[in-house]
Coordinates of C-alpha atoms in Angstrom, one line a residue:
M1 CA 0.0 0.0 0.0
S2 CA 1.3 3.4 -0.9
A3 CA 2.2 5.8 1.9
N4 CA 1.2 9.4 2.1
Q5 CA -2.0 9.0 0.1
W6 CA -5.6 8.2 1.0
H7 CA -7.0 4.8 0.2
N8 CA -10.7 3.7 -0.2
C9 CA -11.6 0.7 2.1
R10 CA -15.0 -1.0 1.9
T11 CA -16.5 -3.9 3.7
I12 CA -19.7 -5.5 2.6
V13 CA -21.5 -8.1 4.7
K14 CA -24.5 -9.7 3.1
G15 CA -26.0 -12.9 4.4
E16 CA -23.2 -15.2 5.3
T17 CA -20.6 -13.5 3.0
L18 CA -18.1 -10.8 3.9
E19 CA -16.1 -9.0 1.3
C20 CA -13.3 -6.5 1.8
Y21 CA -12.1 -4.1 -0.9
L22 CA -9.1 -1.8 -1.0
D23 CA -9.2 0.9 -3.7
R24 CA -12.2 -1.0 -5.2
K25 CA -10.2 -4.2 -5.6
L26 CA -11.5 -7.3 -3.8
I27 CA -8.7 -8.3 -1.4
W28 CA -10.5 -10.8 0.9
K29 CA -13.8 -12.8 0.9
E30 CA -15.2 -15.0 3.5
N31 CA -18.2 -17.3 3.2
G32 CA -20.1 -19.0 5.9
I33 CA -20.0 -16.3 8.6
S34 CA -22.9 -16.5 11.1
Y35 CA -23.2 -13.0 12.5
D36 CA -26.7 -11.6 12.5
Q37 CA -25.8 -8.5 14.5
G38 CA -22.7 -6.7 15.8
R39 CA -20.6 -3.6 15.7
V40 CA -18.4 -1.8 13.3
G41 CA -14.7 -1.4 14.2
I42 CA -11.5 -0.2 12.5
R43 CA -8.1 -1.4 13.3
V44 CA -5.0 0.2 11.8
W45 CA -1.4 -0.7 12.5
N46 CA 2.0 0.4 11.3
R47 CA 5.2 -1.5 10.8
N48 CA 7.3 1.5 11.8
D49 CA 6.7 3.8 14.7
D50 CA 7.5 6.9 12.5
K51 CA 4.3 6.4 10.4
S52 CA 0.7 7.1 11.2
S53 CA -2.7 6.1 9.9
R54 CA -5.8 8.3 9.7
V55 CA -9.4 7.6 9.1
R56 CA -11.9 9.9 7.4
N57 CA -15.4 9.7 5.8
L58 CA -16.5 6.7 7.8
I59 CA -20.0 5.7 6.7
V60 CA -22.1 2.7 7.7
K61 CA -25.0 1.8 5.3
D62 CA -27.5 -1.0 5.1
L63 CA -27.8 -3.1 2.0
A64 CA -30.4 -0.7 0.6
R65 CA -27.6 2.0 0.8
N66 CA -29.4 4.0 3.6
V67 CA -26.9 5.7 5.8
L68 CA -27.1 4.3 9.3
W69 CA -24.2 6.2 10.8
E70 CA -21.7 8.7 9.5
G71 CA -18.7 10.4 11.1
L72 CA -16.1 9.5 13.6
P73 CA -16.7 8.5 17.2
S74 CA -15.7 10.8 20.0
L75 CA -12.6 9.5 21.7
P76 CA -11.3 10.3 25.2
P77 CA -8.2 12.7 25.2
S78 CA -5.8 9.8 26.0
A79 CA -6.8 7.9 22.8
Q80 CA -6.3 10.8 20.4

């Protein structure tokens, strides 16, 4: 993944299938998942301490493309 540029990440969960895309390219697909509810989370990590990751434009939609949630969560000062 290129540094110093934004990337588009998308995860689609439909029925028992989960698909993950990076810059509109399918990078992971899992069949047979059994979650019928849950939460959305983001995990970022870096190989070097001198690099950082940022998240923007976080949107959660249902399968009909209705926006369920948009924005970033409020974090306590110690987590920012």
